[in-house]
Structures are given as structure tokens and as C-alpha cells.
Tab-separated table of C-alpha atoms in Angstrom:
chain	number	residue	atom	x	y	z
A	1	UNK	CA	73.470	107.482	82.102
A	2	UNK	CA	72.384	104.565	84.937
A	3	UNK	CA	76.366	103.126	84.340
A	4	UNK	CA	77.826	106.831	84.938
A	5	UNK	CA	76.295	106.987	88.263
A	6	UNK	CA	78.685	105.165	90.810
A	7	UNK	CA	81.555	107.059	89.094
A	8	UNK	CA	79.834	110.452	89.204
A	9	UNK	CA	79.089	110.000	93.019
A	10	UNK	CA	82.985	108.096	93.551
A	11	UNK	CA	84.313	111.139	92.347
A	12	UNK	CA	82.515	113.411	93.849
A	13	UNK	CA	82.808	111.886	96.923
A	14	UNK	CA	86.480	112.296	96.753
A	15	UNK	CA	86.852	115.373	95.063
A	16	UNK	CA	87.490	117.765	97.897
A	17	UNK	CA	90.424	115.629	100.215
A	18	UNK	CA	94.160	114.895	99.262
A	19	UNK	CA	95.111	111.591	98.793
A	20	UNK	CA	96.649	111.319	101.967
A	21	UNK	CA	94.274	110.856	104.364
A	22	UNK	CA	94.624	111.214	108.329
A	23	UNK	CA	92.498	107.848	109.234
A	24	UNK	CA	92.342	106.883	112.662
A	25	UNK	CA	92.889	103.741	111.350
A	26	UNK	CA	95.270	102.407	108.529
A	27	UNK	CA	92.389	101.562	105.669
A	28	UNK	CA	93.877	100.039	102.498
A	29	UNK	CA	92.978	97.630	99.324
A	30	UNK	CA	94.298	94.254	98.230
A	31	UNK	CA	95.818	94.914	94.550
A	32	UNK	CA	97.906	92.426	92.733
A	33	UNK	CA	100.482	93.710	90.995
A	34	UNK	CA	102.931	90.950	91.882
A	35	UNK	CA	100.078	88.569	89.916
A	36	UNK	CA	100.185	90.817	86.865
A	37	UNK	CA	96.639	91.692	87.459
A	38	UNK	CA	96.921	95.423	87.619
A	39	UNK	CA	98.561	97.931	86.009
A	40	UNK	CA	100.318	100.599	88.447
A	41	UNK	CA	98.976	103.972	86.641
A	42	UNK	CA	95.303	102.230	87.149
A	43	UNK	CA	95.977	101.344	90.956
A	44	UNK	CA	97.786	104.667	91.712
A	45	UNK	CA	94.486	106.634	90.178
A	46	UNK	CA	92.392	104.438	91.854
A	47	UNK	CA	93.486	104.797	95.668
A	48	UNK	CA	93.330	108.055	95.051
A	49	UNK	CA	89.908	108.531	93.950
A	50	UNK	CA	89.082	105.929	97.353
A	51	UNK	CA	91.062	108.431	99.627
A	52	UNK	CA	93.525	106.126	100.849
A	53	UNK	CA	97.238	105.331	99.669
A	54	UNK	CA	97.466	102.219	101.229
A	55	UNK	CA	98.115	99.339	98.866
A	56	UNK	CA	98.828	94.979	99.920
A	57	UNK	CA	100.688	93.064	97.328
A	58	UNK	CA	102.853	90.609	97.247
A	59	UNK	CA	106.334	89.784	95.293
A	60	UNK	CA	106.831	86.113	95.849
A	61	UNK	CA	109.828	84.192	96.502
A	62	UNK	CA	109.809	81.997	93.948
A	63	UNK	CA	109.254	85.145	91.452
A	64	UNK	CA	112.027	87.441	92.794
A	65	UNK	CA	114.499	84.057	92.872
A	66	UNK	CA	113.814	82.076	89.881
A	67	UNK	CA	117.190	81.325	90.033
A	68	UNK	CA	118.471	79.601	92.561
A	69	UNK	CA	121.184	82.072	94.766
A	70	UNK	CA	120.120	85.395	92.082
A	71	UNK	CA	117.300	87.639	93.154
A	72	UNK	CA	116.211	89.087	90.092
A	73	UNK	CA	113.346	91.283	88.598
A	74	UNK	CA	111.224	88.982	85.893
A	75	UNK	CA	108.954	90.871	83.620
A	76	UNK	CA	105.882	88.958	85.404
A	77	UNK	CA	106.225	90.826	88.564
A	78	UNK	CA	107.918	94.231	87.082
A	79	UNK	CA	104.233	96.116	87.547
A	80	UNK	CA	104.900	95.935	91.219
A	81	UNK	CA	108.574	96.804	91.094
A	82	UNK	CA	108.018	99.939	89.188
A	83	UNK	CA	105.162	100.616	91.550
A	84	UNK	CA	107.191	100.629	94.620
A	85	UNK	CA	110.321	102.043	92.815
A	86	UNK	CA	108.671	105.096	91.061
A	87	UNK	CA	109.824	108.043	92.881
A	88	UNK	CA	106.853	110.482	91.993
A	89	UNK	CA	104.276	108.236	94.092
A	90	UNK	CA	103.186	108.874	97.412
A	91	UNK	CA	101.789	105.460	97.944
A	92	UNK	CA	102.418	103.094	100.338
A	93	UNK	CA	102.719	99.253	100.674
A	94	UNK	CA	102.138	96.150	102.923
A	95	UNK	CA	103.942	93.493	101.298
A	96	UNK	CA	103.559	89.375	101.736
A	97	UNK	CA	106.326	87.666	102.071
A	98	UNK	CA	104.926	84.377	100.653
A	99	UNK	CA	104.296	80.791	98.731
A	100	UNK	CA	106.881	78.173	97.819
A	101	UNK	CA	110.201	78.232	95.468
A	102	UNK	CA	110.834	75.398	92.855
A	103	UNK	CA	114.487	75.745	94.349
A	104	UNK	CA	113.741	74.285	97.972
A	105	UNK	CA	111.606	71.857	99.394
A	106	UNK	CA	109.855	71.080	96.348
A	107	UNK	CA	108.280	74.316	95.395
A	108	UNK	CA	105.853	74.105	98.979
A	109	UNK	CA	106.537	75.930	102.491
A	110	UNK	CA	110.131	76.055	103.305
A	111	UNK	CA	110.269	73.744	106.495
A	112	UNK	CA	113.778	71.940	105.851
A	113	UNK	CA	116.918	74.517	107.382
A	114	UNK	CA	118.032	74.841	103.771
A	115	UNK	CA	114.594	76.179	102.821
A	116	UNK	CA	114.332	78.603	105.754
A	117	UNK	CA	117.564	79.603	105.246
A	118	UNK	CA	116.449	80.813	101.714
A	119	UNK	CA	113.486	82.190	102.475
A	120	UNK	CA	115.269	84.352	105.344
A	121	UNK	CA	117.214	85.497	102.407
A	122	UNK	CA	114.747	86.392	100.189
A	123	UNK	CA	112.968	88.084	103.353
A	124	UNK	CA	115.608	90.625	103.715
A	125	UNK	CA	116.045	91.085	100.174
A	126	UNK	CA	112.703	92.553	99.655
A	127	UNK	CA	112.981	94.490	103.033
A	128	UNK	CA	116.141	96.101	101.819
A	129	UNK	CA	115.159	96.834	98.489
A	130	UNK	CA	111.740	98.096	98.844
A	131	UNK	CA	112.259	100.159	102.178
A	132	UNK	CA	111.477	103.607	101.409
A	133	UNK	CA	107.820	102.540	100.128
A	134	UNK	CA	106.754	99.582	102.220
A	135	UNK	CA	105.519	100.152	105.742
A	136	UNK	CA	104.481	96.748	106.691
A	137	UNK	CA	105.780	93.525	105.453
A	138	UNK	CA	103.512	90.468	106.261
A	139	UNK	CA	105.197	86.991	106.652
A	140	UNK	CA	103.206	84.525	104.194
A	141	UNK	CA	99.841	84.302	103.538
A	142	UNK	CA	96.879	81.916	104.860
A	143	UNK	CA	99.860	79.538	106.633
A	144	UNK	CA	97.044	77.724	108.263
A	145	UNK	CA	95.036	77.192	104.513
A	146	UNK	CA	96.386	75.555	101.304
A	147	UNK	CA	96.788	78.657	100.083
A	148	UNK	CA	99.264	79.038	97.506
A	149	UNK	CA	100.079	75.134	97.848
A	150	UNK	CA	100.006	72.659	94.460
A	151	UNK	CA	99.082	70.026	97.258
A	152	UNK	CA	96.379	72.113	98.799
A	153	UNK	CA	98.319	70.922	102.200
A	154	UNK	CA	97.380	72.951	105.608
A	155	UNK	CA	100.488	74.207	107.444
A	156	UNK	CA	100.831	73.778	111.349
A	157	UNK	CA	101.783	76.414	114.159
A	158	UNK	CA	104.821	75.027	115.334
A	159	UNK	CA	106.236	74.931	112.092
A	160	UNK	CA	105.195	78.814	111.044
A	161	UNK	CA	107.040	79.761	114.435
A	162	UNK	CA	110.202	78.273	113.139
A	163	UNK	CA	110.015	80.057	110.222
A	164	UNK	CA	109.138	83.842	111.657
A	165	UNK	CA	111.914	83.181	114.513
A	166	UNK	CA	114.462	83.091	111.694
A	167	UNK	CA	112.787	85.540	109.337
A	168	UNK	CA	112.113	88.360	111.624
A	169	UNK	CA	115.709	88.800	113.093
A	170	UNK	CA	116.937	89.165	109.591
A	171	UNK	CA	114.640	91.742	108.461
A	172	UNK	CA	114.895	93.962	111.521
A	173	UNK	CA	118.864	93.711	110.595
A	174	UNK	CA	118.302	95.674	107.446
A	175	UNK	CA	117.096	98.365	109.163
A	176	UNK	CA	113.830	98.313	107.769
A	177	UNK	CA	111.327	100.440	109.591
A	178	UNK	CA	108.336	98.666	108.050
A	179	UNK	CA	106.297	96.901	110.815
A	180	UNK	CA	106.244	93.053	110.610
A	181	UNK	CA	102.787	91.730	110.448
A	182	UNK	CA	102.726	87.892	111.891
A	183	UNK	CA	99.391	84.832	111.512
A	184	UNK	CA	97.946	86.195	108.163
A	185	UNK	CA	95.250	83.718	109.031
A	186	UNK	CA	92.729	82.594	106.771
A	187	UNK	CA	89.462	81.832	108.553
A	188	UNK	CA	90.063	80.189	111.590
A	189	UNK	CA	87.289	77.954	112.797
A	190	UNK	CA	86.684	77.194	115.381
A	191	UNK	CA	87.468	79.997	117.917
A	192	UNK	CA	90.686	80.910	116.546
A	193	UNK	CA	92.480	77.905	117.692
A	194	UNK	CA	95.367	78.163	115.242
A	195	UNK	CA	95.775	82.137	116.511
A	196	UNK	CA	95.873	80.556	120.012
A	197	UNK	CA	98.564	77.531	119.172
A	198	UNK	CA	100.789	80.432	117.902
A	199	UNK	CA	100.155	83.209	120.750
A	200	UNK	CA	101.024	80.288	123.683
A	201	UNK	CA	104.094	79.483	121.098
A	202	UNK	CA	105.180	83.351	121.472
A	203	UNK	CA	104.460	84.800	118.577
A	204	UNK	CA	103.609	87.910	120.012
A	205	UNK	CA	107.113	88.898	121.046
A	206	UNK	CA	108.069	88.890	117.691
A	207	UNK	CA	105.321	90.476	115.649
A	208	UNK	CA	104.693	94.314	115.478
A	209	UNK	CA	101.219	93.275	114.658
A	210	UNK	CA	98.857	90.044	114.528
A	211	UNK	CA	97.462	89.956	111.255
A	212	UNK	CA	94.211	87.865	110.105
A	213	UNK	CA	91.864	87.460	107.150
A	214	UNK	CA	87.088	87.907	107.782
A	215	UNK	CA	84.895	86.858	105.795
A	216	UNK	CA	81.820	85.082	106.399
A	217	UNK	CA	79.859	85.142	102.900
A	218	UNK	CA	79.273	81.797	103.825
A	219	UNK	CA	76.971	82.306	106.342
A	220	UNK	CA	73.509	83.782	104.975
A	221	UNK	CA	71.762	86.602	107.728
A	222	UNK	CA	75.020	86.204	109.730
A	223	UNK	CA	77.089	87.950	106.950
A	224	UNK	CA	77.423	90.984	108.845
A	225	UNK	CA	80.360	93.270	109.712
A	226	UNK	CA	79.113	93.022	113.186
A	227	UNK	CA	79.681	89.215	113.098
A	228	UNK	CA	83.339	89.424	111.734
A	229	UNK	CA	84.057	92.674	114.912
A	230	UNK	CA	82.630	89.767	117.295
A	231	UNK	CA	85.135	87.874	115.871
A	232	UNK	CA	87.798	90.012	116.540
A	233	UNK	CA	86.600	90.866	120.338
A	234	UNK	CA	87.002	87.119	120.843
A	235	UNK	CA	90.800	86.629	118.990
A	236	UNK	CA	91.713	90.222	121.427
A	237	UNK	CA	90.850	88.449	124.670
A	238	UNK	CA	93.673	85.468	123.713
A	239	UNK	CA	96.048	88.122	122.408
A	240	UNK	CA	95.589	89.587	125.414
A	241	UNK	CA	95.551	86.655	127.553
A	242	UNK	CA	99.134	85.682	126.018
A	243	UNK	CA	100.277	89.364	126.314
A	244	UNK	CA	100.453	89.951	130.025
A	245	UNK	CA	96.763	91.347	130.043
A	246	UNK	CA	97.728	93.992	127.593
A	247	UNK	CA	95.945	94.714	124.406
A	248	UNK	CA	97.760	93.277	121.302
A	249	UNK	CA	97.966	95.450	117.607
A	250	UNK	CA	95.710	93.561	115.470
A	251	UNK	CA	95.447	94.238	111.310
A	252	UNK	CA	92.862	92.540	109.080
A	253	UNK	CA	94.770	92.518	105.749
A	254	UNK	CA	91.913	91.159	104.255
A	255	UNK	CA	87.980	91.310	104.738
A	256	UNK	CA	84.755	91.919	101.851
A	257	UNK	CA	82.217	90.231	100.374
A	258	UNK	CA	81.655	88.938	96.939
A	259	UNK	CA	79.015	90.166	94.616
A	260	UNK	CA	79.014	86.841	92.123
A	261	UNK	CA	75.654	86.219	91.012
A	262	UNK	CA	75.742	82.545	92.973
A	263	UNK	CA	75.044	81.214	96.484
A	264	UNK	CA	76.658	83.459	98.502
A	265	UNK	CA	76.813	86.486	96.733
A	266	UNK	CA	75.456	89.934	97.756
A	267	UNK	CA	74.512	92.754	95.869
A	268	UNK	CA	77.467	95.638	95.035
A	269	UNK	CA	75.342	97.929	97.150
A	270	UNK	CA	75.110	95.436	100.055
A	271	UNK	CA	78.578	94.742	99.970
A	272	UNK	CA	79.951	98.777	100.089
A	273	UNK	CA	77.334	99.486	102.640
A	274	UNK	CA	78.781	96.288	104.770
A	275	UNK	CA	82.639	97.718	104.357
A	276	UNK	CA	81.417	101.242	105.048
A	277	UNK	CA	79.813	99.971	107.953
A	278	UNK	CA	82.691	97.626	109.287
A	279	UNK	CA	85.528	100.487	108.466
A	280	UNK	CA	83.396	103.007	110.705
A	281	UNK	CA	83.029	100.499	113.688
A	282	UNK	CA	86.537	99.401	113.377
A	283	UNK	CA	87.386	103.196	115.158
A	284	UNK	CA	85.692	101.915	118.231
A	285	UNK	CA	88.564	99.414	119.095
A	286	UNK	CA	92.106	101.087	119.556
A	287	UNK	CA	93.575	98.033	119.211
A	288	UNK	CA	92.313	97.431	115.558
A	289	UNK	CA	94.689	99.114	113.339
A	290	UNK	CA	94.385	98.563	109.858
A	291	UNK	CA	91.879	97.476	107.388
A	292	UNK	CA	92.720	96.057	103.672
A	293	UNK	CA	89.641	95.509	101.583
A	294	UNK	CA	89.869	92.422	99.444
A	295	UNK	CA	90.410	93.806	96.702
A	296	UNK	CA	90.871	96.583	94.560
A	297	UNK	CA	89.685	95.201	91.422
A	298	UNK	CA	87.721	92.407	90.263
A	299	UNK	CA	89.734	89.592	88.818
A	300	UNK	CA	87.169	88.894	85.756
A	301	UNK	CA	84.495	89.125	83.836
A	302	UNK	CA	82.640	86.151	85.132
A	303	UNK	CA	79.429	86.711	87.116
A	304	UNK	CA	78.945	83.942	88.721
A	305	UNK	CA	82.445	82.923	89.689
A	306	UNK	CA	82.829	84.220	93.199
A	307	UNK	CA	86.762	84.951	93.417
A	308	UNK	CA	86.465	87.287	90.355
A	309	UNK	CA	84.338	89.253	91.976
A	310	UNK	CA	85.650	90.630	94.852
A	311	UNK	CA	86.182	93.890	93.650
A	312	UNK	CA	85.387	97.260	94.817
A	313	UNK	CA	85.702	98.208	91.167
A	314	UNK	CA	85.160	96.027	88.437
A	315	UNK	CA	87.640	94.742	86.248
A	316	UNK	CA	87.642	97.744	83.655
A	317	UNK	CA	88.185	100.230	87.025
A	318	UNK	CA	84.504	101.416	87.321
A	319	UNK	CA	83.018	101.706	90.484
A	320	UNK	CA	80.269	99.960	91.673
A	321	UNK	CA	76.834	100.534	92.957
A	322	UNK	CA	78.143	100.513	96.461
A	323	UNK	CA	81.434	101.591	96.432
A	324	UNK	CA	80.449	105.362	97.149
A	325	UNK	CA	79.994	104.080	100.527
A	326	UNK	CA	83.756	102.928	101.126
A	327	UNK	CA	85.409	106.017	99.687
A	328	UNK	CA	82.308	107.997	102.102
A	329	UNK	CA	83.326	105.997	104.800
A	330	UNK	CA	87.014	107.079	104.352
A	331	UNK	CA	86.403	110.793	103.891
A	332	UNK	CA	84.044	110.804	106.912
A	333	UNK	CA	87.045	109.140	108.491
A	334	UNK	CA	89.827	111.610	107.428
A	335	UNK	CA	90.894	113.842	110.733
A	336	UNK	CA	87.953	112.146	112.609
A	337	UNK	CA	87.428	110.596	116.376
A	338	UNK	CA	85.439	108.292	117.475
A	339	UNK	CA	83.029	109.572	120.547
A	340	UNK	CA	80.319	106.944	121.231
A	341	UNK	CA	78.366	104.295	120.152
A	342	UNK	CA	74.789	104.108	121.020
A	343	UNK	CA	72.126	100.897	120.494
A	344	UNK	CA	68.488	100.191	120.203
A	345	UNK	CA	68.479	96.498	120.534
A	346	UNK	CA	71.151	93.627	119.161
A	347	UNK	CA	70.898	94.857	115.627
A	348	UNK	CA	70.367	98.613	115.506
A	349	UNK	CA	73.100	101.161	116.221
A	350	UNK	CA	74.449	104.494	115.736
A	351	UNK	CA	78.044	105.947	116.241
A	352	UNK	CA	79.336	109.626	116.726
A	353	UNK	CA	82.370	111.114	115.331
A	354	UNK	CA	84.300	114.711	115.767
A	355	UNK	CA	85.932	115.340	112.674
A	356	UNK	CA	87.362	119.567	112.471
A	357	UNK	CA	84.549	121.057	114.705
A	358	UNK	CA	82.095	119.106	113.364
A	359	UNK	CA	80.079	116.038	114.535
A	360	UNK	CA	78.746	113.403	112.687
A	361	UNK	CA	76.188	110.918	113.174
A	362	UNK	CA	75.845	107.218	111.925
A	363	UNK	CA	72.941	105.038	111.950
A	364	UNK	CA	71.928	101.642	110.455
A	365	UNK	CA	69.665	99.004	111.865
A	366	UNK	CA	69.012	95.208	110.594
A	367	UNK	CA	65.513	95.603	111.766
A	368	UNK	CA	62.480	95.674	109.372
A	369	UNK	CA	60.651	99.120	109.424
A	370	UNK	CA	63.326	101.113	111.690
A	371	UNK	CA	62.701	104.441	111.491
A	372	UNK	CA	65.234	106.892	113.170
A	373	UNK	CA	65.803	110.792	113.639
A	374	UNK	CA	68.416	112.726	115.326
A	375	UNK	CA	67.788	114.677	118.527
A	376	UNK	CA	70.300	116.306	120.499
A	377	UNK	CA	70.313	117.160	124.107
A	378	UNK	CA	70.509	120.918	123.085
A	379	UNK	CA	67.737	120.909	120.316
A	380	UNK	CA	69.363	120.683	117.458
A	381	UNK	CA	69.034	118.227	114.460
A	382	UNK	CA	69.844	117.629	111.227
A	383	UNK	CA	68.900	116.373	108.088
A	384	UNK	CA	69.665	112.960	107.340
A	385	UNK	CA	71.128	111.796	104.281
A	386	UNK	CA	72.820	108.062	103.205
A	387	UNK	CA	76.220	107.665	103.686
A	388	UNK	CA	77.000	108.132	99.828
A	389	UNK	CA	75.992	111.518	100.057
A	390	UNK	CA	78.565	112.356	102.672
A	391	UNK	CA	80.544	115.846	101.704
A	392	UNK	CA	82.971	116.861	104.326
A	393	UNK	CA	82.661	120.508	102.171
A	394	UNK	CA	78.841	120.631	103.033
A	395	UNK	CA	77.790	120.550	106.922
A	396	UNK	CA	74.124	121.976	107.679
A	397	UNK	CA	72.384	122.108	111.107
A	398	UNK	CA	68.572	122.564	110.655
A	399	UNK	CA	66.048	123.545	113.507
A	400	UNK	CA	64.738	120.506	115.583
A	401	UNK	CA	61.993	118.548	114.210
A	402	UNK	CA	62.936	116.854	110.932
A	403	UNK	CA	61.173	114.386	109.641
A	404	UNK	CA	61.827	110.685	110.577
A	405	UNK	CA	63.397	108.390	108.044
A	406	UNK	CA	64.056	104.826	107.540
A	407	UNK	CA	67.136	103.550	108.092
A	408	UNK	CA	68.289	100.011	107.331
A	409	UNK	CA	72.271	98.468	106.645
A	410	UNK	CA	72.475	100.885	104.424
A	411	UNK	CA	74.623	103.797	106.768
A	412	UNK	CA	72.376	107.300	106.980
A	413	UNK	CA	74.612	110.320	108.286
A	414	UNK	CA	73.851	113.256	109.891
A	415	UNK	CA	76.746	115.848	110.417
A	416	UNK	CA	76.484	118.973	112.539
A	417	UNK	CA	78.808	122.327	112.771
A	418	UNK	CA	80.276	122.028	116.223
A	419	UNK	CA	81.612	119.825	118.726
A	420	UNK	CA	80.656	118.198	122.297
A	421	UNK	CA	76.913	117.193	120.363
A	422	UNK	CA	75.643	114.688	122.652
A	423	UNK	CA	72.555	112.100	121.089
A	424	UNK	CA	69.243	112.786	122.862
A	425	UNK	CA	68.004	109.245	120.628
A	426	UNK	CA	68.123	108.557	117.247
A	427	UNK	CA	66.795	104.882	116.386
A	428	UNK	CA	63.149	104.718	117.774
């Protein structure tokens, strides 16, 4: 009965809201169909049950054009072909445009003209192809990491710029509507100084949107979502600085935190609660516009191996322990607007939403023994409940004076019938 829990409270979590949801933000999950890691029927289920339809894969260039000259389907990357290609689904896709071809340079980043050339080719073969389904196509993946690489070598700015002032012409000549997504940074220590090398180089006149990769699992009590948003704030000021003072789209295609059993692992609770947390605070910066959560599915079985277990379901498709606060997160999300934000101190805070004549209150705190209880400037509060409990279907305003209750980094909610609620306090 224990293991039935996280699905019974996934599902009904997500029971009453279509699978297209109205997010203020673009909120989707890393799968990897173009790996042969997931099955389409499983992913299409899944994204349902989260509330989102948002998918990032990737069908590399050395798959699509084993062949050198003939772009071709292989059996190793046909999950992801007949996910994009079904016409019954009302998914959508970012796709990366990545990794090396045995056909060009060696099999590692195409920086000869001959290898550019190629990859420009291969670029607009997957925009044309996959058009009606894929909203955002991404140009590589970790450029500034060994990512992908036999060599484990580090790319450099100036040479990515070469490549996305070829590739992005071609694309936009399909006639592809899908935005183009530039950087796909992996961490970038310290300060974002690759981000900068490529904004001073101009690669915001080409991109639709900057794209970069959080995490900091690494990093013990500073693990936070609120460390990662810092991050953002900072790489924002450059964009902007590079962008005639004007805010700059920015999309993190991939943020979580692992829940291996090693160093550096969290708990599956810990880890929803964090990307419930970060997904609700993301609404407070209109220039953040999308979210992918790495990933969909764990890649194995293997507890204490940290890149299997990345998942926000494991690798069977079961939820776990915290992944009722993600799909919460999302339905508290659908049709909603961020209104304020509110703080007691560096590490406690509380944000207010309008969401179809209805407000909604969110509070966590990172401080020991917080205690917190909603009062309104009109009198009226409500009962609190953790974000896992959130039902859009069930809204009830109670008469002042509820009880206090603790409230830690695990989100607590309270949701009110009405609009234009303003916060007396709430974190005391």
C-alpha cells in the first residue's frame, strides 16, 4: 500500500485539468527517445498525468546521417520519429540539434567548413521534417562541456558562433516557426563567463532565446532553487547589458536534482519539493520562459549511481515520493498570475497567485522551527495544506484564526475564493 501512494496522489493531482495546460511559463521534461530510453506510449501517458505536453529530446546528427549525404530513419532513434510523426498526439517538442558525425571532422564538433556545412544540412533537415510538432529547436548541447565528446574536449565561444551564424539562417529558410534556442550551457563557473564571451560575440541577434543548464547538487546547504534563480538574476544583467538594456528570453532546458543514494544525493521528496519550489518562483521573472526538468525518467536501476537517477519517475514509470509536488506545482500554475512575493528574512518566503477568481498562497522557509499562518488584510484565512494536496476543484475560505503550522522547503498552500487578497503576514 506505502508503494501505491505517490501514484494515488500523482493522479489525483492531475485528474481534474486537460493535458494542455495554460502555464505562464513553458514547463517541460527531458525524455530520451532519440537514446532509445523511452518508449513513446510511456512518455505520452506520462506528461499527461504531470500536466504538461512539453517534451526535450534530441535526434542526433550522426543518427539521422549514418550515411554520409542520406538522412535516414535507423531503428535506434525510430521511438522519437514516431513520437513526433504520430498524428493523434498533442505533444510538443524542443529538439537538440547535437554531438559529432563519424562522417566529418572525426566524429567531434564540426569546426572545419566541410563539417559546418553538414551540420547546417542536417539542421534544416530536422527543422523541415519535424515542423508541425517541434516548437523550439536548440543548437547542441553543453558546447562549453565535453559533453557528447569521445575526447571529453571543451568547446570555445568563438567557435560555437561560427557554427549558429551558419545554422540559424538555414533553419529560418525552411520556414520553421519553432524558436531557436542558442548557449545550451552546462554549468558555467565562474560567473557565466562563457555566456558573456558569446553575448559580446552577438549571439543575441541570432537566438530567439538563450538557453542554459542549473544544477548545483554539488554544493551541500547551497542546493537550493533559490541559489540556481540567483544565478539566473546574475546571467540577465549581461544579457541585458549586451542587449541594449533590454531584457533577453532566457530557457533553462535543464535543471533537478538527483536522488542516488551517494554524496550528493537528496531525498525524492526533497528533490520534488525543490522543482515545485523553483517552477513557482520562476513566474516572478518575465523574462524566464521555460523550464525542462531533467528528466522524465530515471535511466536505471542503480541507487547509488547519480546519472540514473535523475528521474521524476523511476525507471518502471512510478512516481516518486516527491513528484506530487511538480505535477501540484503545474496545476496550481495552469491559468495562474503571479501577484507578489513577500519575505521574512534571506531564507523564508511566500508568493501569491490569481488563478480563475481565486488566490493562492505559497510558503516555505529554510529556517528551523518556522511556523506560519495566513492573515489577510480583510480577515480572512484559510487552512493550510502542503503543496501535494493542491486541488484546483477544492477552494475553501475558513473564518480568521486557524491554527499556525510549520512550514519548512517543503511548499504549504493556502487558496482562497476571490481575487485582489492582499497578505496581512504569513511567516512569523
Amino acid at each position: 500500500m506505502k508503494g501505491l501512494l505517490p501514484c494515488l496522489v500523482l493522479a489525483l493531482a492531475c485528474a481534474c485539468r486537460p493535458a494542455i495546460a495554460a502555464l505562464p511559463i513553458e514547463v517541460g521534461f527531458g525524455t530520451h527517445m532519440g537514446q532509445g530510453r523511452a518508449e513513446p506510449r510511456a512518455v505520452a501517458e506520462s506528461i499527461v498525468r504531470l500536466g504538461s505536453p512539453l517534451i526535450r529530446d534530441e535526434i542526433s546528427w550522426g543518427n539521422l546521417e549514418a550515411t554520409k549525404g542520406v538522412f535516414a530513419v535507423p531503428e535506434r532513434i525510430s521511438s522519437i520519429d514516431a513520437f513526433l510523426t504520430a498524428s493523434d498526439s498533442r505533444s510538443r517538442a524542443a529538439l537538440v540539434l547535437d554531438y559529432g558525425n563519424k562522417n566529418y571532422d572525426d566524429g567531434g564538433r564540426p569546426l572545419s567548413p566541410a563539417a559546418r556545412a553538414g551540420f547546417v544540412r542536417y539542421s534544416a533537415e530536422i527543422a523541415r521534417r519535424y515542423r508541425d510538432r517541434v516548437s523550439y529547436l536548440e543548437v547542441w548541447n553543453e558546447w562549453n562541456h565535453g559533453t557528447g565528446m569521445r575526447d571529453g574536449s571543451v568547446g570555445t565561444a568563438s567557435d560555437y558562433m561560427m557554427l549558429a551564424r551558419e545554422v540559424v539562417p538555414a533553419i529560418r529558410s525552411t520556414g520553421s516557426k519553432a524558436r531557436i534556442l542558442l548557449g545550451s550551457l552546462a554549468d558555467d563557473f565562474p560567473d557565466w563567463a562563457f555566456a558573456r564571451s558569446l553575448a559580446q560575440q552577438g549571439i543575441l541577434s541570432l537566438a530567439d532565446g538563450f538557453s542554459v543548464h542549473l544544477y548545483n547538487h554539488s554544493m551541500g546547504s547551497k542546493a537550493t532553487p533559490e541559489e540556481m534563480l540567483g544565478r539566473l538574476e546574475r546571467l540577465q544583467q549581461i544579457l541585458r547589458a549586451e542587449n541594449k538594456g533590454a531584457d533577453f528570453p532566457i530557457y533553462v532546458t535543464e535543471m533537478g536534482w538527483p536522488t542516488h543514494s551517494r554524496k550528493g544525493g537528496i531525498s525524492p521528496a526533497n528533490a520534488g519539493a525543490n522543482i515545485g519550489r523553483f517552477l513557482l518562483e520562476a513566474t516572478r521573472y518575465p523574462w524566464l520562459k521555460g523550464v525542462w526538468v531533467y528528466e522524465l525518467f530515471d535511466g536505471g536501476r542503480d541507487r547509488g549511481e547519480r546519472e540514473q537517477n535523475f528521474g521524476l519517475l523511476d525507471v518502471d514509470g512510478q512516481p516518486k515520493a516527491g513528484t506530487c509536488n511538480v505535477a501540484a506545482a503545474i496545476s496550481l500554475l495552469d491559468g495562474a498570475t503571479f501577484v507578489a512575493v513577500g519575505e521574512k528574512g534571506p531564507r523564508s518566503r511566500w508568493l501569491q497567485f490569481e488563478r480563475a477568481g481565486q488566490t493562492v498562497f505559497v510558503a516555505f522557509s529554510k529556517t528551523p522551527g518556522s511556523r506560519a499562518k495566513l492573515e489577510t488584510a480583510n480577515g480572512v484565512a484559510a487552512v493550510a495544506a502542503p503543496l501535494c494536496a493542491f486541488d484546483p476543484a477544492r477552494f475553501a475560505s475558513v473564518a480568521a484564526g486557524s491554527e499556525f503550522v510549520e512550514v519548512s522547503d517543503q511548499p504549504i498552500v493556502w487558496s482562497i475564493r476571490g481575487v485582489g487578497i492582499r497578505a496581512a503576514s504569513i511567516i512569523r
